[in-house]
Structure formats: structure tokens, C-alpha cells
PDB file of C-alpha atoms in Angstrom:
ATOM      1  CA  ASN D  66       5.264  -9.952 -34.684  1.00 63.00           C
ATOM      2  CA  ALA D  67       3.800  -6.489 -34.413  1.00 76.00           C
ATOM      3  CA  GLY D  68       2.383  -5.803 -37.101  1.00 92.00           C
ATOM      4  CA  VAL D  69       1.007  -2.420 -37.165  1.00 96.00           C
ATOM      5  CA  THR D  70       2.026   0.123 -33.967  1.00 96.00           C
ATOM      6  CA  GLN D  71       1.177   3.259 -33.490  1.00 97.00           C
ATOM      7  CA  THR D  72       1.917   6.023 -31.207  1.00 96.00           C
ATOM      8  CA  PRO D  73       0.309   7.385 -28.859  1.00 97.00           C
ATOM      9  CA  LYS D  74      -2.936   5.172 -27.760  1.00 95.00           C
ATOM     10  CA  PHE D  75      -3.834   8.536 -25.329  1.00 96.00           C
ATOM     11  CA  GLN D  76      -3.784  12.043 -25.644  1.00 96.00           C
ATOM     12  CA  VAL D  77      -5.589  15.286 -24.613  1.00 97.00           C
ATOM     13  CA  LEU D  78      -4.621  18.488 -26.307  1.00 96.00           C
ATOM     14  CA  LYS D  79      -6.211  21.587 -25.903  1.00 97.00           C
ATOM     15  CA  THR D  80      -7.602  23.343 -29.063  1.00 97.00           C
ATOM     16  CA  GLY D  81      -5.140  25.536 -31.430  1.00 97.00           C
ATOM     17  CA  GLN D  82      -2.276  23.162 -30.036  1.00 97.00           C
ATOM     18  CA  SER D  83      -0.885  20.704 -32.585  1.00 96.00           C
ATOM     19  CA  MET D  84       0.088  16.550 -32.663  1.00 96.00           C
ATOM     20  CA  THR D  85       1.798  13.889 -34.778  1.00 97.00           C
ATOM     21  CA  LEU D  86       0.559  10.258 -34.412  1.00 98.00           C
ATOM     22  CA  GLN D  87       3.286   7.607 -35.661  1.00 98.00           C
ATOM     23  CA  CYS D  88       2.236   4.815 -37.282  1.00 98.00           C
ATOM     24  CA  ALA D  89       4.813   1.876 -38.370  1.00 97.00           C
ATOM     25  CA  GLN D  90       3.993  -1.572 -39.886  1.00 96.00           C
ATOM     26  CA  ASP D  91       6.422  -4.526 -40.120  1.00 95.00           C
ATOM     27  CA  MET D  92       5.031  -6.806 -42.757  1.00 92.00           C
ATOM     28  CA  ASN D  93       6.332  -4.262 -45.872  1.00 91.00           C
ATOM     29  CA  HIS D  94       3.009  -3.453 -46.917  1.00 91.00           C
ATOM     30  CA  ASN D  95       3.485  -1.559 -50.033  1.00 90.00           C
ATOM     31  CA  SER D  96      -0.386   1.395 -48.867  1.00 91.00           C
ATOM     32  CA  MET D  97      -1.190   2.398 -45.579  1.00 93.00           C
ATOM     33  CA  TYR D  98      -3.640   4.515 -44.199  1.00 95.00           C
ATOM     34  CA  TRP D  99      -5.553   6.932 -42.071  1.00 97.00           C
ATOM     35  CA  TYR D 100      -8.915   6.428 -40.636  1.00 96.00           C
ATOM     36  CA  ARG D 101     -11.241   8.235 -37.707  1.00 96.00           C
ATOM     37  CA  GLN D 102     -13.991   6.642 -36.168  1.00 93.00           C
ATOM     38  CA  ASP D 103     -17.135   8.745 -35.048  1.00 91.00           C
ATOM     39  CA  PRO D 104     -20.197   7.191 -32.963  1.00 84.00           C
ATOM     40  CA  GLY D 105     -22.627   6.240 -35.113  1.00 80.00           C
ATOM     41  CA  MET D 106     -20.195   7.010 -38.325  1.00 81.00           C
ATOM     42  CA  GLY D 107     -18.355   3.931 -38.480  1.00 86.00           C
ATOM     43  CA  LEU D 108     -15.127   4.584 -40.017  1.00 90.00           C
ATOM     44  CA  ARG D 109     -14.072   7.349 -41.967  1.00 92.00           C
ATOM     45  CA  LEU D 110     -10.676   7.820 -44.716  1.00 93.00           C
ATOM     46  CA  ILE D 111      -8.396  11.249 -43.667  1.00 96.00           C
ATOM     47  CA  TYR D 112      -6.059  10.029 -46.055  1.00 96.00           C
ATOM     48  CA  TYR D 113      -3.516   7.128 -47.466  1.00 94.00           C
ATOM     49  CA  SER D 114      -0.822   6.557 -49.429  1.00 93.00           C
ATOM     50  CA  ALA D 115      -1.284   3.998 -51.552  1.00 88.00           C
ATOM     51  CA  SER D 116       2.996   3.178 -52.368  1.00 88.00           C
ATOM     52  CA  GLU D 117       5.645   4.780 -50.480  1.00 90.00           C
ATOM     53  CA  GLY D 118       5.952   8.124 -52.050  1.00 90.00           C
ATOM     54  CA  THR D 119       2.299   8.708 -52.493  1.00 92.00           C
ATOM     55  CA  THR D 120      -0.405  10.317 -50.616  1.00 95.00           C
ATOM     56  CA  ASP D 121      -4.431  10.582 -51.455  1.00 94.00           C
ATOM     57  CA  LYS D 122      -7.071  12.994 -49.200  1.00 95.00           C
ATOM     58  CA  GLY D 123      -9.383  10.315 -48.098  1.00 93.00           C
ATOM     59  CA  GLU D 124     -13.107  11.484 -47.919  1.00 90.00           C
ATOM     60  CA  VAL D 125     -12.326  14.028 -44.240  1.00 95.00           C
ATOM     61  CA  PRO D 126      -9.131  15.351 -44.958  1.00 97.00           C
ATOM     62  CA  ASN D 127     -10.063  18.768 -43.984  1.00 96.00           C
ATOM     63  CA  GLY D 128      -7.245  19.600 -41.032  1.00 96.00           C
ATOM     64  CA  TYR D 129      -5.014  16.938 -41.372  1.00 97.00           C
ATOM     65  CA  ASN D 130      -1.562  16.471 -42.629  1.00 97.00           C
ATOM     66  CA  VAL D 131       0.011  13.363 -43.287  1.00 97.00           C
ATOM     67  CA  SER D 132       3.852  12.413 -44.101  1.00 97.00           C
ATOM     68  CA  ARG D 133       4.428   8.863 -45.466  1.00 96.00           C
ATOM     69  CA  LEU D 134       7.661   8.700 -43.678  1.00 89.00           C
ATOM     70  CA  ASN D 135       9.242   5.471 -45.594  1.00 94.00           C
ATOM     71  CA  LYS D 136       7.684   1.814 -46.487  1.00 94.00           C
ATOM     72  CA  ARG D 137       7.299   1.089 -42.417  1.00 96.00           C
ATOM     73  CA  GLU D 138       6.051   4.457 -41.976  1.00 97.00           C
ATOM     74  CA  PHE D 139       2.786   6.899 -42.326  1.00 97.00           C
ATOM     75  CA  SER D 140       1.851   9.851 -39.669  1.00 98.00           C
ATOM     76  CA  LEU D 141      -0.872  11.895 -39.206  1.00 98.00           C
ATOM     77  CA  ARG D 142      -0.312  15.151 -38.388  1.00 98.00           C
ATOM     78  CA  LEU D 143      -2.607  17.345 -36.755  1.00 96.00           C
ATOM     79  CA  GLU D 144      -1.375  20.911 -37.196  1.00 93.00           C
ATOM     80  CA  SER D 145      -4.244  23.455 -34.747  1.00 96.00           C
ATOM     81  CA  ALA D 146      -6.360  20.975 -32.978  1.00 96.00           C
ATOM     82  CA  ALA D 147     -10.025  21.476 -33.039  1.00 97.00           C
ATOM     83  CA  PRO D 148     -13.051  20.009 -30.533  1.00 96.00           C
ATOM     84  CA  SER D 149     -14.146  18.650 -33.804  1.00 96.00           C
ATOM     85  CA  GLN D 150     -11.141  16.043 -34.373  1.00 97.00           C
ATOM     86  CA  THR D 151     -12.020  14.581 -31.508  1.00 97.00           C
ATOM     87  CA  SER D 152     -12.398  10.502 -32.060  1.00 97.00           C
ATOM     88  CA  VAL D 153     -10.000   7.614 -32.163  1.00 95.00           C
ATOM     89  CA  TYR D 154      -7.807   7.257 -35.075  1.00 97.00           C
ATOM     90  CA  PHE D 155      -6.612   3.881 -36.610  1.00 96.00           C
ATOM     91  CA  CYS D 156      -3.703   3.354 -38.699  1.00 96.00           C
ATOM     92  CA  ALA D 157      -4.223   0.560 -41.255  1.00 95.00           C
ATOM     93  CA  SER D 158      -2.018  -1.500 -44.140  1.00 93.00           C
ATOM     94  CA  SER D 159      -2.246  -3.522 -47.203  1.00 90.00           C
ATOM     95  CA  VAL D 160      -0.421  -5.861 -49.245  1.00 84.00           C
ATOM     96  CA  LEU D 161      -1.181  -2.969 -51.992  1.00 67.00           C
ATOM     97  CA  GLN D 162      -3.725  -0.647 -52.656  1.00 57.00           C
ATOM     98  CA  THR D 163      -4.181  -1.951 -56.375  1.00 55.00           C
ATOM     99  CA  ALA D 164      -4.333  -5.977 -55.062  1.00 51.00           C
ATOM    100  CA  ASN D 165      -7.984  -7.357 -55.311  1.00 51.00           C
ATOM    101  CA  THR D 166      -8.461  -7.862 -51.915  1.00 64.00           C
ATOM    102  CA  GLY D 167      -8.261  -5.126 -50.064  1.00 69.00           C
ATOM    103  CA  GLU D 168      -7.522  -7.007 -46.415  1.00 84.00           C
ATOM    104  CA  LEU D 169      -6.391  -4.873 -44.391  1.00 90.00           C
ATOM    105  CA  PHE D 170      -4.296  -4.257 -41.305  1.00 92.00           C
ATOM    106  CA  PHE D 171      -5.435  -2.190 -38.403  1.00 94.00           C
ATOM    107  CA  GLY D 172      -3.674  -1.184 -35.565  1.00 95.00           C
ATOM    108  CA  GLU D 173      -4.879  -0.493 -31.884  1.00 93.00           C
ATOM    109  CA  GLY D 174      -6.108   2.720 -31.989  1.00 95.00           C
ATOM    110  CA  SER D 175      -5.219   6.384 -30.381  1.00 96.00           C
ATOM    111  CA  ARG D 176      -7.724   7.998 -28.517  1.00 96.00           C
ATOM    112  CA  LEU D 177      -7.935  11.547 -29.112  1.00 97.00           C
ATOM    113  CA  THR D 178      -9.390  14.080 -26.954  1.00 97.00           C
ATOM    114  CA  VAL D 179      -9.363  18.174 -27.853  1.00 97.00           C
ATOM    115  CA  LEU D 180     -10.987  20.066 -25.210  1.00 96.00           C
TER     116      LEU D 180
ATOM    117  CA  GLY Y  62     -19.392   6.234 -55.564  1.00 83.00           C
ATOM    118  CA  ASP Y  63     -19.502   3.309 -53.993  1.00 87.00           C
ATOM    119  CA  SER Y  64     -21.028   3.082 -50.344  1.00 91.00           C
ATOM    120  CA  VAL Y  65     -22.158   0.226 -47.947  1.00 94.00           C
ATOM    121  CA  THR Y  66     -25.043  -0.023 -45.547  1.00 95.00           C
ATOM    122  CA  GLN Y  67     -25.476  -1.975 -42.961  1.00 94.00           C
ATOM    123  CA  MET Y  68     -28.312  -2.532 -39.981  1.00 89.00           C
ATOM    124  CA  GLU Y  69     -28.280  -0.063 -37.583  1.00 84.00           C
ATOM    125  CA  GLY Y  70     -27.849  -1.134 -34.090  1.00 85.00           C
ATOM    126  CA  PRO Y  71     -27.187  -2.316 -31.345  1.00 93.00           C
ATOM    127  CA  VAL Y  72     -28.334  -5.525 -31.555  1.00 95.00           C
ATOM    128  CA  THR Y  73     -29.372  -7.365 -28.207  1.00 97.00           C
ATOM    129  CA  LEU Y  74     -29.271 -11.240 -28.298  1.00 97.00           C
ATOM    130  CA  SER Y  75     -29.488 -14.070 -25.281  1.00 97.00           C
ATOM    131  CA  GLU Y  76     -26.986 -16.153 -26.044  1.00 97.00           C
ATOM    132  CA  GLU Y  77     -27.679 -19.268 -28.887  1.00 96.00           C
ATOM    133  CA  ALA Y  78     -29.559 -16.871 -30.804  1.00 97.00           C
ATOM    134  CA  PHE Y  79     -29.818 -16.955 -34.722  1.00 97.00           C
ATOM    135  CA  LEU Y  80     -27.542 -13.722 -35.896  1.00 97.00           C
ATOM    136  CA  THR Y  81     -28.005 -12.422 -39.016  1.00 97.00           C
ATOM    137  CA  ILE Y  82     -26.630  -8.395 -39.247  1.00 97.00           C
ATOM    138  CA  ASN Y  83     -27.788  -6.875 -42.949  1.00 97.00           C
ATOM    139  CA  CYS Y  84     -25.451  -5.304 -45.826  1.00 97.00           C
ATOM    140  CA  THR Y  85     -26.247  -3.880 -49.197  1.00 97.00           C
ATOM    141  CA  TYR Y  86     -23.921  -2.453 -50.785  1.00 96.00           C
ATOM    142  CA  THR Y  87     -23.952  -0.350 -54.037  1.00 94.00           C
ATOM    143  CA  ALA Y  88     -20.616   0.470 -56.130  1.00 90.00           C
ATOM    144  CA  THR Y  89     -19.222   0.102 -59.176  1.00 81.00           C
ATOM    145  CA  GLY Y  90     -18.394  -3.396 -61.405  1.00 80.00           C
ATOM    146  CA  TYR Y  91     -17.592  -6.264 -59.646  1.00 85.00           C
ATOM    147  CA  PRO Y  92     -16.111  -5.209 -55.995  1.00 90.00           C
ATOM    148  CA  SER Y  93     -15.001  -7.625 -52.925  1.00 91.00           C
ATOM    149  CA  LEU Y  94     -17.271  -7.772 -50.047  1.00 94.00           C
ATOM    150  CA  PHE Y  95     -15.274  -8.575 -46.293  1.00 95.00           C
ATOM    151  CA  TRP Y  96     -17.177  -8.362 -42.669  1.00 96.00           C
ATOM    152  CA  TYR Y  97     -14.902  -6.916 -39.672  1.00 96.00           C
ATOM    153  CA  VAL Y  98     -15.122  -7.110 -36.338  1.00 96.00           C
ATOM    154  CA  GLN Y  99     -13.914  -4.576 -33.725  1.00 94.00           C
ATOM    155  CA  TYR Y 100     -13.622  -6.629 -30.452  1.00 94.00           C
ATOM    156  CA  PRO Y 101     -14.190  -4.270 -27.377  1.00 89.00           C
ATOM    157  CA  GLY Y 102     -10.179  -1.450 -26.883  1.00 87.00           C
ATOM    158  CA  GLU Y 103      -8.857  -2.806 -30.441  1.00 89.00           C
ATOM    159  CA  GLY Y 104      -8.466  -2.318 -34.102  1.00 90.00           C
ATOM    160  CA  LEU Y 105     -10.547  -4.175 -36.238  1.00 92.00           C
ATOM    161  CA  GLN Y 106      -9.572  -7.646 -37.727  1.00 93.00           C
ATOM    162  CA  LEU Y 107     -10.808  -9.456 -40.660  1.00 93.00           C
ATOM    163  CA  LEU Y 108     -13.606 -11.889 -40.250  1.00 96.00           C
ATOM    164  CA  LEU Y 109     -14.405 -13.552 -43.513  1.00 95.00           C
ATOM    165  CA  LYS Y 110     -14.105 -12.771 -47.518  1.00 93.00           C
ATOM    166  CA  ALA Y 111     -16.110 -12.910 -50.390  1.00 94.00           C
ATOM    167  CA  THR Y 112     -14.434 -12.114 -53.907  1.00 90.00           C
ATOM    168  CA  LYS Y 113     -16.973 -13.042 -56.366  1.00 89.00           C
ATOM    169  CA  ALA Y 114     -20.961 -13.060 -56.738  1.00 92.00           C
ATOM    170  CA  ASP Y 115     -21.661 -16.902 -55.203  1.00 94.00           C
ATOM    171  CA  ASP Y 116     -18.926 -16.977 -53.036  1.00 95.00           C
ATOM    172  CA  LYS Y 117     -19.198 -17.808 -49.188  1.00 97.00           C
ATOM    173  CA  GLY Y 118     -16.501 -16.608 -47.045  1.00 96.00           C
ATOM    174  CA  SER Y 119     -17.187 -18.083 -43.065  1.00 97.00           C
ATOM    175  CA  ASN Y 120     -15.043 -18.312 -40.468  1.00 97.00           C
ATOM    176  CA  LYS Y 121     -15.328 -18.725 -36.245  1.00 95.00           C
ATOM    177  CA  GLY Y 122     -19.189 -19.981 -37.348  1.00 97.00           C
ATOM    178  CA  PHE Y 123     -19.737 -16.683 -39.546  1.00 98.00           C
ATOM    179  CA  GLU Y 124     -21.353 -17.080 -42.697  1.00 98.00           C
ATOM    180  CA  ALA Y 125     -22.068 -14.347 -45.361  1.00 98.00           C
ATOM    181  CA  THR Y 126     -23.019 -15.277 -49.562  1.00 97.00           C
ATOM    182  CA  TYR Y 127     -22.159 -12.902 -52.012  1.00 96.00           C
ATOM    183  CA  ARG Y 128     -25.619 -12.208 -53.544  1.00 96.00           C
ATOM    184  CA  LYS Y 129     -24.289  -9.978 -56.565  1.00 93.00           C
ATOM    185  CA  GLU Y 130     -28.115  -9.734 -57.478  1.00 94.00           C
ATOM    186  CA  THR Y 131     -29.037  -8.377 -54.137  1.00 95.00           C
ATOM    187  CA  THR Y 132     -26.036  -6.861 -53.855  1.00 95.00           C
ATOM    188  CA  SER Y 133     -25.921  -7.983 -50.572  1.00 97.00           C
ATOM    189  CA  PHE Y 134     -23.961  -9.886 -47.928  1.00 97.00           C
ATOM    190  CA  HIS Y 135     -25.461 -10.052 -45.237  1.00 98.00           C
ATOM    191  CA  LEU Y 136     -23.852 -11.779 -41.845  1.00 98.00           C
ATOM    192  CA  GLU Y 137     -25.287 -14.933 -40.651  1.00 98.00           C
ATOM    193  CA  LYS Y 138     -24.549 -17.151 -37.540  1.00 98.00           C
ATOM    194  CA  GLY Y 139     -26.226 -19.816 -36.497  1.00 96.00           C
ATOM    195  CA  SER Y 140     -25.867 -19.797 -32.020  1.00 96.00           C
ATOM    196  CA  VAL Y 141     -24.061 -16.427 -31.064  1.00 97.00           C
ATOM    197  CA  GLN Y 142     -21.773 -16.246 -27.927  1.00 97.00           C
ATOM    198  CA  VAL Y 143     -21.135 -13.629 -25.205  1.00 96.00           C
ATOM    199  CA  SER Y 144     -17.639 -13.691 -26.158  1.00 96.00           C
ATOM    200  CA  ASP Y 145     -19.081 -12.617 -29.711  1.00 97.00           C
ATOM    201  CA  SER Y 146     -19.920  -9.560 -28.545  1.00 97.00           C
ATOM    202  CA  ALA Y 147     -18.385  -6.617 -30.486  1.00 96.00           C
ATOM    203  CA  VAL Y 148     -18.896  -4.318 -33.446  1.00 95.00           C
ATOM    204  CA  TYR Y 149     -19.355  -5.629 -37.291  1.00 97.00           C
ATOM    205  CA  PHE Y 150     -18.388  -3.590 -40.073  1.00 95.00           C
ATOM    206  CA  CYS Y 151     -19.265  -5.147 -43.848  1.00 96.00           C
ATOM    207  CA  ALA Y 152     -17.033  -3.260 -46.628  1.00 93.00           C
ATOM    208  CA  LEU Y 153     -15.963  -3.861 -49.104  1.00 91.00           C
ATOM    209  CA  TYR Y 154     -13.576  -2.956 -52.075  1.00 88.00           C
ATOM    210  CA  SER Y 155     -13.947  -1.697 -55.944  1.00 84.00           C
ATOM    211  CA  GLY Y 156     -10.832  -1.832 -57.164  1.00 75.00           C
ATOM    212  CA  ASN Y 157     -10.854   2.275 -57.267  1.00 69.00           C
ATOM    213  CA  THR Y 158     -10.717   3.822 -53.906  1.00 74.00           C
ATOM    214  CA  PRO Y 159      -9.435   2.205 -50.296  1.00 84.00           C
ATOM    215  CA  LEU Y 160     -11.741   0.156 -48.649  1.00 87.00           C
ATOM    216  CA  VAL Y 161     -15.478   1.168 -47.351  1.00 89.00           C
ATOM    217  CA  PHE Y 162     -16.700   0.285 -44.696  1.00 91.00           C
ATOM    218  CA  GLY Y 163     -20.485   0.982 -43.570  1.00 92.00           C
ATOM    219  CA  LYS Y 164     -21.251   2.054 -40.283  1.00 92.00           C
ATOM    220  CA  GLY Y 165     -21.065  -0.575 -38.012  1.00 94.00           C
ATOM    221  CA  THR Y 166     -23.318  -2.753 -35.761  1.00 95.00           C
ATOM    222  CA  ARG Y 167     -23.142  -3.067 -32.257  1.00 95.00           C
ATOM    223  CA  LEU Y 168     -24.096  -6.578 -30.989  1.00 96.00           C
ATOM    224  CA  SER Y 169     -24.281  -7.758 -27.401  1.00 96.00           C
ATOM    225  CA  VAL Y 170     -24.981 -11.067 -26.904  1.00 97.00           C
ATOM    226  CA  ILE Y 171     -26.177 -11.842 -23.241  1.00 97.00           C
ATOM    227  CA  ALA Y 172     -26.082 -15.245 -21.180  1.00 94.00           C
TER     228      ALA Y 172
END
């Protein structure tokens, strides 16, 4: 069982370039999330999708867009990358965002460097 | 809004030492509380959880008790091993927004 799969694992971009991070889960989860992890800042929520067809902003959405392509897939797009977006990005999923357990299942992360 | 505060790291311990990582929270209602662990080069994984006051979560020798009166969920382990070296995140879920994480505490255990 693959769980949550993210691609690519590593990417280097130049300022102003665009790219999409892909995420897929095979656990039939309803809710999916994108977090970024920066030193000293912990994990910060960028966007989430409580269920197929819905997306909501998290704590740090500026400079990003998301698409919930279907129940399995949730992509994160950087339209015009900036050095401040250098980070490790994690995709996660959960059974239901409204279920009172809150347990998330994480991918292995995508390390992005913007020069 | 909901928030989690955990002790600053890094924490360096010798093997077999006792570990405590403090975590306090602010939340409306009665949140569920979690500890996640991130081993080097990996994503986060759930270590333990507690869903109501006075519950004790435990896993792999780690324990944490949900203390509503002190709004705390401190992580403890009686005897750490080198393999416990990782970053530990305290988190809460109150049902209003997705999981809220603390900033993480890096633990290094030396032989």
C-alpha cells in the first residue's frame, strides 16, 4: 500500500518559473492538505481540501494555487516562484476533516529550491 | 485561534536518559491532541494521540497524558535510544480547522 505519494521529490527553479507539485493517495481518504516546513517555523498549512470539489485557504496561501483533481489527487501550483518559497512541501490526507480524530497521513515531502 | 506551543530545541540526551518534551495548547472546546514524529528524510507519522481529558496515549515506550486543567500534553519516555533521534511535533484538532502543529522539537540521542 503506497499511502501518500508526492512528486517530484526534489526540484530547483529559477525565480519566476512555474511548477506543479503532484500528490496522490490510495487510502480512499476524503480530505487532503498541503503544508510547508521551514526551519524554526514548524509546519504551516497552505491549502486544504475537506472533500472532493472543495478547497480552502490555510495559514500561508499567497503565491500558491491548488486543484483537487479527483478524490485521489491534490496538486499544488506555484505560478511565479520566489526565493521565499524555498521549502520542503508535504502533502497529507485524512479520512474526513470533520471527523474528530484528526489523524493525518503524510507523504515523504518535496524539497523545492528557488534561486 | 487554536495554537500549540512546545519547548524549543534542540534537545540532546545520552542514551537511556529520561525524556520530557513540553507541549501546551490553546483551543476552543475539547480538542484531540497528537504527537507526530519525523525521522530524518521522512514525512511525519503519528506517534500517539488522546481524544479526551485524562486519556493517556502511548506507543513505542512514549507516553503523553491529556491534562485539561493545565492545557498540556507533555511527551515522555523513560529511556531514550539513539533510534529515537527525530523531530517531534505536538498538534491539536478541534474540529473547526485542520490539524494545528507546534514548531517541532529536535531530539538528538548520543550513545
